[in-house]
Coordinates of C-alpha atoms and ligand atoms in Angstrom, one line a residue:
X1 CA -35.7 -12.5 16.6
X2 CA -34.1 -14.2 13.5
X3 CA -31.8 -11.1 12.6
X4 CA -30.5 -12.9 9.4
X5 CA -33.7 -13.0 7.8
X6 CA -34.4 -12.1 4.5
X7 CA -36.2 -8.2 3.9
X8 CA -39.4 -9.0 1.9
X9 CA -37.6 -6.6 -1.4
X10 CA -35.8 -9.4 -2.3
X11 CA -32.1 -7.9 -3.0
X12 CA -32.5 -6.1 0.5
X13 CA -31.1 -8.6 3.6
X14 CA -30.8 -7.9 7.0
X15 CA -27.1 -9.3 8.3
X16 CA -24.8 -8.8 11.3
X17 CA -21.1 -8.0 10.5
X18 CA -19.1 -10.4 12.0
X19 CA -15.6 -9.2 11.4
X20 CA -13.6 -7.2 8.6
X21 CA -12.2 -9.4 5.8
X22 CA -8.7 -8.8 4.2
X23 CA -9.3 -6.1 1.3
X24 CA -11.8 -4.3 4.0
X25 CA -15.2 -5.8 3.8
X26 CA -17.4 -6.6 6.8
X27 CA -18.3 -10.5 6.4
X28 CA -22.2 -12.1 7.3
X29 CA -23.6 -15.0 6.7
X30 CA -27.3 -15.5 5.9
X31 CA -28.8 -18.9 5.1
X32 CA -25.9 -20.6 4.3
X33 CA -24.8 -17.8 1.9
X34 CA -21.5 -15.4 2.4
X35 CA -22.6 -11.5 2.0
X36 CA -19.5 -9.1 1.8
X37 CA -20.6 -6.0 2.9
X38 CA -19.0 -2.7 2.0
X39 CA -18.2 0.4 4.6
X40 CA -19.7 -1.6 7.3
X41 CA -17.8 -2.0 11.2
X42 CA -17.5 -5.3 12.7
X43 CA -20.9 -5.9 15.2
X44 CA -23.4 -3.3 12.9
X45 CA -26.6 -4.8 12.3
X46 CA -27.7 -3.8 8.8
X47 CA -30.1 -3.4 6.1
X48 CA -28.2 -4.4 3.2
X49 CA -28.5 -4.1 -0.8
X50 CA -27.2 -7.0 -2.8
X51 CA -25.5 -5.4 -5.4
X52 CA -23.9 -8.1 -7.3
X53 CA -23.8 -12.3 -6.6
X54 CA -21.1 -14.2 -7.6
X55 CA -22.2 -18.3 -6.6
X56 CA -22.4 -18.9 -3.1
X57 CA -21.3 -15.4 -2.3
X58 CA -22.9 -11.9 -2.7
X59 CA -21.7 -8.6 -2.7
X60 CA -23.8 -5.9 -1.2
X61 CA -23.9 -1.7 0.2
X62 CA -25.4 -0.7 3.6
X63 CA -28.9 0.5 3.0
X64 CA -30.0 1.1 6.3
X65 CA -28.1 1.2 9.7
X66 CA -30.5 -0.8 12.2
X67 CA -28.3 -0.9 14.9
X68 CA -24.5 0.4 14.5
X69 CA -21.8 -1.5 16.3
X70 CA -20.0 0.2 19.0
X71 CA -17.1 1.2 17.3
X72 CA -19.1 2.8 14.4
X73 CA -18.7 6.5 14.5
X74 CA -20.2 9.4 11.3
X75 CA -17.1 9.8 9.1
X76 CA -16.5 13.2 9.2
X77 CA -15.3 13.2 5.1
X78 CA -18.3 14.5 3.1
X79 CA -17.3 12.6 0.0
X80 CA -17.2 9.5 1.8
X81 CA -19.6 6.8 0.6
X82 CA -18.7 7.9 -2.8
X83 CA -15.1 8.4 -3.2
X84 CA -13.3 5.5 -3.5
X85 CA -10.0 6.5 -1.0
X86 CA -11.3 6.1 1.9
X87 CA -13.1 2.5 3.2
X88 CA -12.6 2.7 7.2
X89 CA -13.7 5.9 8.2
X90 CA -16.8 4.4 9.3
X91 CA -14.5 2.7 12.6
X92 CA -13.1 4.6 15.2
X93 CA -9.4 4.5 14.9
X94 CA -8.8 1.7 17.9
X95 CA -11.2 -0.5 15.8
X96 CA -9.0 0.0 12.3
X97 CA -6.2 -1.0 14.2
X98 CA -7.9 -4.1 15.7
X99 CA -9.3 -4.8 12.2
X100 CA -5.5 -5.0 10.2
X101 CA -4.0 -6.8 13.2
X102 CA -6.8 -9.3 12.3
X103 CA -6.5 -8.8 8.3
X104 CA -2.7 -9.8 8.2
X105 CA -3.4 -12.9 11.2
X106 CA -6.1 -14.0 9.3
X107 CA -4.1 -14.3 6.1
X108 CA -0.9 -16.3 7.4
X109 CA -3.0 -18.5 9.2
X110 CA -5.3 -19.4 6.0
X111 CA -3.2 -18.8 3.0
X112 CA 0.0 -18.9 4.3
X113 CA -0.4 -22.1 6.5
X114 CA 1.2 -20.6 9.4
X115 CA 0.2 -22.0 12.7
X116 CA 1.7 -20.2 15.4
X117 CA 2.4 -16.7 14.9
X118 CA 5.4 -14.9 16.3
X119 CA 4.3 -12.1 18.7
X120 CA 3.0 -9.5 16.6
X121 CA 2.5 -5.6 17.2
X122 CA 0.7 -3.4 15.1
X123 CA 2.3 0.8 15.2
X124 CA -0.4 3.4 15.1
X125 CA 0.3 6.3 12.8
X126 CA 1.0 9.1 14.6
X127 CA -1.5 11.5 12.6
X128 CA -4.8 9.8 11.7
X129 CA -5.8 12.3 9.2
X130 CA -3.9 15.0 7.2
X131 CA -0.5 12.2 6.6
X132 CA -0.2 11.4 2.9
X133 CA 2.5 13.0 1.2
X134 CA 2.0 11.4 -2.1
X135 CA -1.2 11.4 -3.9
X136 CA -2.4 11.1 -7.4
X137 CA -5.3 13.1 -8.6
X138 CA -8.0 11.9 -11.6
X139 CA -9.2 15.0 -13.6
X140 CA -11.8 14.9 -15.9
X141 CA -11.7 18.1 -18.4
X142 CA -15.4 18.1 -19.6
X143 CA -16.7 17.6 -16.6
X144 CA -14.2 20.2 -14.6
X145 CA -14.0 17.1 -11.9
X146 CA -10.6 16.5 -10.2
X147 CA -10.5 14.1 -7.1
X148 CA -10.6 10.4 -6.7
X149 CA -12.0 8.0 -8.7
X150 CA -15.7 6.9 -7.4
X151 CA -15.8 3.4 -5.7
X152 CA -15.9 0.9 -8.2
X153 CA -15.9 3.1 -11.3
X154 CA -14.0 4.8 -13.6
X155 CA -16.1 8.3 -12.8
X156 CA -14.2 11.4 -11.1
X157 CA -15.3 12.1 -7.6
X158 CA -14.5 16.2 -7.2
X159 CA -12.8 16.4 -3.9
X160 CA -11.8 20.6 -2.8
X161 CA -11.0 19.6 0.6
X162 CA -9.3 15.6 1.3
X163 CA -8.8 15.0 5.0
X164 CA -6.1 12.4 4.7
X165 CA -3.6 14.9 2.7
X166 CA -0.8 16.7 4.2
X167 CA -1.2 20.3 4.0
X168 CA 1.5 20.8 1.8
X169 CA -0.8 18.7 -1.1
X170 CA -4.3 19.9 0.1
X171 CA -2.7 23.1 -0.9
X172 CA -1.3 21.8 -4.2
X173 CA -4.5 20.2 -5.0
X174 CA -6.2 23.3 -4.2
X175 CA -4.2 25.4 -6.7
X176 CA -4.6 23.1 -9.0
X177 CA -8.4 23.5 -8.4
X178 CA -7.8 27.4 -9.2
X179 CA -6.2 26.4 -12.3
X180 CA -9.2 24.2 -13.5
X181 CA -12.0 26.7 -12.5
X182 CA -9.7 29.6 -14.5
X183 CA -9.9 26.7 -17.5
X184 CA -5.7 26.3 -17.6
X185 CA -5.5 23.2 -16.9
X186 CA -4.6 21.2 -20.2
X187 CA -7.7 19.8 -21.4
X188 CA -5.9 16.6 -22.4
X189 CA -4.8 16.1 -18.6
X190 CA -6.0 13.4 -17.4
X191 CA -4.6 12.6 -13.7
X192 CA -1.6 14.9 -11.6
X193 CA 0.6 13.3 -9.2
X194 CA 2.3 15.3 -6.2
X195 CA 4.6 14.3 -4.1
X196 CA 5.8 16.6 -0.8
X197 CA 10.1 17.1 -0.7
X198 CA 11.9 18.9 2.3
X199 CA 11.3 22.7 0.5
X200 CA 9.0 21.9 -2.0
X201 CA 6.1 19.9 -4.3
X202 CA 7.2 18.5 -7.0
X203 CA 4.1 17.9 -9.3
X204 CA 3.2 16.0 -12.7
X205 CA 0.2 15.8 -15.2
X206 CA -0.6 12.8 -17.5
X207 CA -2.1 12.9 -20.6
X208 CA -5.0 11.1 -22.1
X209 CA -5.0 11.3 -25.9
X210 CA -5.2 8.6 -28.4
X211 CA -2.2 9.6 -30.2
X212 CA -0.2 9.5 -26.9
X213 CA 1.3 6.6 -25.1
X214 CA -0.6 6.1 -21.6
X215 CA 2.3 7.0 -19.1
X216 CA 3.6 10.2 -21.3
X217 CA 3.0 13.6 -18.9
X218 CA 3.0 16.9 -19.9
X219 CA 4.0 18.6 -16.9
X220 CA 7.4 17.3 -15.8
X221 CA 8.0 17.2 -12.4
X222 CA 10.5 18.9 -10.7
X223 CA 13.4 16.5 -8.9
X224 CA 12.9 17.3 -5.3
X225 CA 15.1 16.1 -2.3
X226 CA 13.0 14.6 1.2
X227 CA 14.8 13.7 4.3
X228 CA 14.0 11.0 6.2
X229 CA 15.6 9.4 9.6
X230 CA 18.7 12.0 8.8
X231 CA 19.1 10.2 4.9
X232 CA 18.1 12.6 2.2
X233 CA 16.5 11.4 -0.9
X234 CA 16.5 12.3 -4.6
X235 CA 12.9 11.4 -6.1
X236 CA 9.9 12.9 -8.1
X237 CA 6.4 12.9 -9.0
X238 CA 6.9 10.2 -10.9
X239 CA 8.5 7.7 -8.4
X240 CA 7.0 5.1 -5.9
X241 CA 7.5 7.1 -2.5
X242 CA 6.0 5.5 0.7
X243 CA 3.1 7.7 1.3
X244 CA 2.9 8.4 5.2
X245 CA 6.6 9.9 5.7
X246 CA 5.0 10.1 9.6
X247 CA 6.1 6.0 9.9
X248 CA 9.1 5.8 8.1
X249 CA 11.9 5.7 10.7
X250 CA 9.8 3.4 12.6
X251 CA 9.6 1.1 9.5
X252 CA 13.0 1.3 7.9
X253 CA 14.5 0.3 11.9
X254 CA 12.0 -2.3 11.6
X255 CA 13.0 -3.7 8.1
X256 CA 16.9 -3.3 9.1
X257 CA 16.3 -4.4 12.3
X258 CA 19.5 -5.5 14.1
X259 CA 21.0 -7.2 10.3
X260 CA 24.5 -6.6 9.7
X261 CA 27.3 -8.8 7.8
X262 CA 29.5 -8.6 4.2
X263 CA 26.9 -8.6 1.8
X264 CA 23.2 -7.8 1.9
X265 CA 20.7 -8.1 -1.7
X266 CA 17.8 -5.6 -2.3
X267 CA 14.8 -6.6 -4.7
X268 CA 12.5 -3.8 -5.9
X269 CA 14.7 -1.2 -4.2
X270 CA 12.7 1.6 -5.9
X271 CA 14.4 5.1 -5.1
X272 CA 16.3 3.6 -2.1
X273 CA 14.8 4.3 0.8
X274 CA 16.0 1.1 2.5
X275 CA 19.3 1.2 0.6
X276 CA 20.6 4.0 2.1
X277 CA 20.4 2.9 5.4
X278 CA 21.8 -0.9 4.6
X279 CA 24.7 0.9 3.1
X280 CA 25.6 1.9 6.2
X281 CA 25.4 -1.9 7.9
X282 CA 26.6 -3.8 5.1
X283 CA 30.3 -4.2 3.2
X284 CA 28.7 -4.2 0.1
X285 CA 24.8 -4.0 -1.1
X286 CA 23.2 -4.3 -4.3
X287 CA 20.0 -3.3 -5.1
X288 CA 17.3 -4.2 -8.1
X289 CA 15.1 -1.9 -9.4
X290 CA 13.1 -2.2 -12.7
X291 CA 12.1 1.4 -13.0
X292 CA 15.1 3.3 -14.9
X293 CA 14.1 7.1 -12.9
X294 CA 14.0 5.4 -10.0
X295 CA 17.3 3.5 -10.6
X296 CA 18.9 7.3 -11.2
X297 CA 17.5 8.7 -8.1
X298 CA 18.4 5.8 -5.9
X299 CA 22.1 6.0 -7.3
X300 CA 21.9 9.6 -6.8
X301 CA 21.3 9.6 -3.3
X302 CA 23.7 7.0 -2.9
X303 CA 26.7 9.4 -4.1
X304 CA 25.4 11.9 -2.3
X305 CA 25.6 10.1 0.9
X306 CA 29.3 9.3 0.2
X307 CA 28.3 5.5 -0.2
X308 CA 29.9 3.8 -2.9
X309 CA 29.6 0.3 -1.8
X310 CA 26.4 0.0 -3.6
X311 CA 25.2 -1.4 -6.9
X312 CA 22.1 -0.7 -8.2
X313 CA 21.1 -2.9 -11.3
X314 CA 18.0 -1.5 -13.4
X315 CA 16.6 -4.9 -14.5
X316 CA 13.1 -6.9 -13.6
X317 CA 14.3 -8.7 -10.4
X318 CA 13.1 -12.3 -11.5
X319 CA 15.4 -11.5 -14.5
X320 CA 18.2 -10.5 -12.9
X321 CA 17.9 -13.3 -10.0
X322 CA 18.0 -16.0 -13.1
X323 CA 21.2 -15.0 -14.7
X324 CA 22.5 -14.2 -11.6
X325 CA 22.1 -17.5 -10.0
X326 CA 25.7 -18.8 -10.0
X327 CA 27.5 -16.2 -8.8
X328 CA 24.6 -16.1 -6.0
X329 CA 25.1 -19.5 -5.2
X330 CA 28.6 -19.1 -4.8
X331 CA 28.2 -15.9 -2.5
X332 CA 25.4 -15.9 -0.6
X333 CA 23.9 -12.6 0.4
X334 CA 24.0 -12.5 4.5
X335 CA 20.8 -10.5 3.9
X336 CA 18.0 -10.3 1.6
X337 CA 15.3 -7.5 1.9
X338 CA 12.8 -7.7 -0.4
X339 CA 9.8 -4.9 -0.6
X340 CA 7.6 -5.9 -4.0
X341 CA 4.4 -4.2 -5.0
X342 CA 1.2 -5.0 -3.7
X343 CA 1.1 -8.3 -6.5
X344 CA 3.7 -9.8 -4.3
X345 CA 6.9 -12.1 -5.4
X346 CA 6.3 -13.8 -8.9
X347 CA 6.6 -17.6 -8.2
X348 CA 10.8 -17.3 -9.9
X349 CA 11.4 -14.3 -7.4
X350 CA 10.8 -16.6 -4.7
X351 CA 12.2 -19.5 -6.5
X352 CA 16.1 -17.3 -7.3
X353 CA 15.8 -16.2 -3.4
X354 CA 15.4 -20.0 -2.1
X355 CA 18.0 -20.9 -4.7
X356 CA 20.8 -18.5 -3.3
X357 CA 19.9 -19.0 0.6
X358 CA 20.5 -16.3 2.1
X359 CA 21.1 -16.1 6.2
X360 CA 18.1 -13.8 6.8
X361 CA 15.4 -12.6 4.8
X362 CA 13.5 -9.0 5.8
X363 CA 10.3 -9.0 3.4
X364 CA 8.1 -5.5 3.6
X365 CA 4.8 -5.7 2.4
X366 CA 1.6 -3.6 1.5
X367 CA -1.2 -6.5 0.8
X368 CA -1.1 -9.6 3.6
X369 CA -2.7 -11.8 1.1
X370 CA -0.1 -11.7 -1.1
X371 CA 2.7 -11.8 1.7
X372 CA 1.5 -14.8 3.3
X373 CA 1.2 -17.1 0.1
X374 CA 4.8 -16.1 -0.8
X375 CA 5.5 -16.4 3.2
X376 CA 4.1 -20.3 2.2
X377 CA 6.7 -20.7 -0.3
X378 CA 9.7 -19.1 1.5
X379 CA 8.7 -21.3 4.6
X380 CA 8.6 -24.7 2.6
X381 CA 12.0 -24.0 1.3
X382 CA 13.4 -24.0 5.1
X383 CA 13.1 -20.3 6.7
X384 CA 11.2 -19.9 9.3
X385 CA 8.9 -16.5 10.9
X386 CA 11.5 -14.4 13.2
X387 CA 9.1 -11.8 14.0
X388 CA 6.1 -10.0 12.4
X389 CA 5.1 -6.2 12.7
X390 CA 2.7 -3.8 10.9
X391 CA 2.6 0.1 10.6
X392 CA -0.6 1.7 9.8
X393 CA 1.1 3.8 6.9
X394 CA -2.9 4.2 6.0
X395 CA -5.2 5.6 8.1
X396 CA -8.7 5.4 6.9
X397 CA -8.5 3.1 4.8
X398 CA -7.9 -0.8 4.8
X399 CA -4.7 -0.5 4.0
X400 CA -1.6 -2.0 5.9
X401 CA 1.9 -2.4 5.4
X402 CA 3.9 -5.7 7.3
X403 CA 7.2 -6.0 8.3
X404 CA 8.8 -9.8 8.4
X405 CA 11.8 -11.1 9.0
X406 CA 12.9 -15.0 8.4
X407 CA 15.7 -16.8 9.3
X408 CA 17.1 -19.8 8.0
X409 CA 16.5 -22.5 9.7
X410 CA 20.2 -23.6 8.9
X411 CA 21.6 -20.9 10.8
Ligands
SAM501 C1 6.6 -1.1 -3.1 S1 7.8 -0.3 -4.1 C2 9.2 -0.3 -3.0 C3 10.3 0.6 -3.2 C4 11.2 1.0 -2.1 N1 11.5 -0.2 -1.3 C5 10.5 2.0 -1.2 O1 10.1 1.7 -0.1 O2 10.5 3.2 -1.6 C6 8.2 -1.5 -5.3 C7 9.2 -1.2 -6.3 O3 9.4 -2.3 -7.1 C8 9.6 -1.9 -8.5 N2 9.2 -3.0 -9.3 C9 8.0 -3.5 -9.5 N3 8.1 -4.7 -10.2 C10 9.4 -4.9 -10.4 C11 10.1 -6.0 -11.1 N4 9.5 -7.0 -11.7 N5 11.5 -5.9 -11.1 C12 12.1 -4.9 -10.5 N6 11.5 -3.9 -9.9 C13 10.2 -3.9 -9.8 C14 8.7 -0.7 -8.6 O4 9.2 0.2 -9.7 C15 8.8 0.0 -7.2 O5 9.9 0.9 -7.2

């Protein structure tokens, strides 16, 4: 039988997944058009519901499950489906693995032009469920919702119980449950944050109000200390902080690798978790951070480590490379670790970093796509792959974080 004919309802279409895309859908193809397919496993055979078409391409939710592949398995999260957190749980865990390994390939090879890959390892987490130390809550007051935002929407999904928090967060989140059900939360609330230290939560509310600036909070978080790989770290609710602490050490030995030399250059440095440890390898760091909290934490940590042979410049890195450029040229960095949000290097970032050639580059990434087409740029300008590894920081989700490290091909 023809299992990519059409269902006689016409938005309902019978596919086979063929493989997981980068950003987590399944792909199919049925007469000659693309069909992205939500929630599905690679190998299901599927009912599906064309929910939106964009020209050639459609976009469509499992209706029915005709025949499920062999690594589909029931998520055991009753809010899946619904809540928007969680898009693997449908896969066994071997298969989520298989499925980033093949994300981040996928993207070098296509966007970033990259023919022959480096041998590349993906590390499992080593706790599937129950990891996340950071989390930020939605909270919707006349409703009395608190969760997740719903998949594709703006709507609160009420969560009591998530299966990918830490216990030290289910529990925050389920006090702050108590508080909501009591009626004390702050009706103008309109999302927490929580992030877990070495002792204690610290934990932070945001307000929604038209009078008040989107970012102001009205419960400020406490300043909270987390150790990780024997460095201890100064941070809040407020700051970026990797969320599964499970994979750090593997990551920042990984990032560091075996780099060491006079003068190493940090972009996006956030609270310093990798600055800390290049500290200790280089003569002299200095690291760029836009965020001014973060700045202060990451300098606090640093004096309470004893290491005072780091800068840390609170400025927008493009900025700072630009005006920076001479002295840069003039005194190259040995090492350059860069670790940008998930929107990658602006086309200047990766512009200042070719301009001040440094010996290696390390580049730490949570989105492939956006690694591999500033991989593309960084390769062009005469580095070339060293190795490539990925940590499943997120289980349960399509998430991935990579690890890459380039050399110049001067050296
Ligand atoms: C993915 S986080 C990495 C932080 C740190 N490496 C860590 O692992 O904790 C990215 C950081 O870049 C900062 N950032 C984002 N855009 C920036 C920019 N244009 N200039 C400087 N810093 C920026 C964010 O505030 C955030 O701290």
């Amino acid at each position: 039988m023809d299992n990519t004919e059409p269902d006689r309802t016409e938005d309902l279409v019978e596919v086979v997944i063929e493989r997981i895309l980068p950003g987590g859908l399944g792909l199919a193809h049925v007469d000659g058009r693309t069909i992205f397919v939500s929630l599905s496993a690679p190998g299901d055979r599927l009912r599906v519901k064309i929910e939106r078409v964009k020209g050639n391409v459609a976009f469509a939710s499992v209706n029915e499950i005709l025949e499920p592949s062999s690594v589909r398995i029931e998520p055991p999260c009753p809010y899946f489906g619904r809540c928007g957190g969680c898009d693997f749980q449908q896969m066994n865990y071997a298969s989520q693995l298989d499925a980033k390994a093949e994300m981040i390939k996928d993207c070098l090879r296509r966007i970033g032009g990259i023919e022959h890959l480096p041998e590349f390892s993906i590390t499992r987490a080593p706790n599937e469920w129950h990891y996340r130390s950071r989390a930020q809550w939605q909270y919707d007051a006349v409703q009395r919702q608190l969760g997740y935002f719903e998949s594709g929407s703006r709507r609160v999904c009420d969560v009591a119980e998530c299966a990918v928090l830490a216990p030290e967060l289910q529990s925050t989140l389920s006090s702050l449950r108590e508080q909501m059900e009591q009626g004390t939360l702050p009706d103008d609330a309109r999302d927490f944050r929580a992030v877990i230290g070495d002792s204690e939560v610290s934990i932070s509310g945001g307000v929604r109000s038209p009078t008040v600036r989107e970012g102001n909070r009205i419960q400020t978080p406490v300043d909270i200390t987390r150790t990780i790989a024997g460095e201890r770290y100064r941070l809040n609710a407020e700051s970026f902080f990797q969320t599964n602490a499970d994979l750090l050490p593997q990551l920042i030995e990984a990032a560091l690798d075996d780099a060491r030399g006079e003068r190493a250059l940090e972009l996006y440095c956030g609270v310093g978790l990798l600055t800390l440890p290049l500290a200790r390898k280089f003569t002299s760091v200095v690291g760029i951070e836009s965020d001014s909290a973060a700045v202060k934490f990451a300098q606090s940590s640093l004096s309470l480590a004893g290491l005072s042979n780091t800068k840390i410049a609170r400025e927008d890195v493009g900025t700072w490379l630009a005006s920076n450029e001479q002295n840069l040229r003039s005194d190259a960095p040995d090492f350059l670790l860069l670790d940008p949000p998930r929107t990658g290097a602006e086309s200047r970032v990766i512009n200042g970093i070719l301009g001040c050639k440094p010996k290696r580059i390390c580049y730490v990434s949570c989105d492939p796509a956006t690694l591999a087409r500033d991989l593309k740029k960084l390769i062009a300008g005469g580095y070339s792959l060293k190795s490539v590894v990925a940590f499943d920081m997120f289980p349960q989700t399509h998430h991935v974080e990579t690890v890459v490290q380039l050399v110049s091909a001067q050296e």
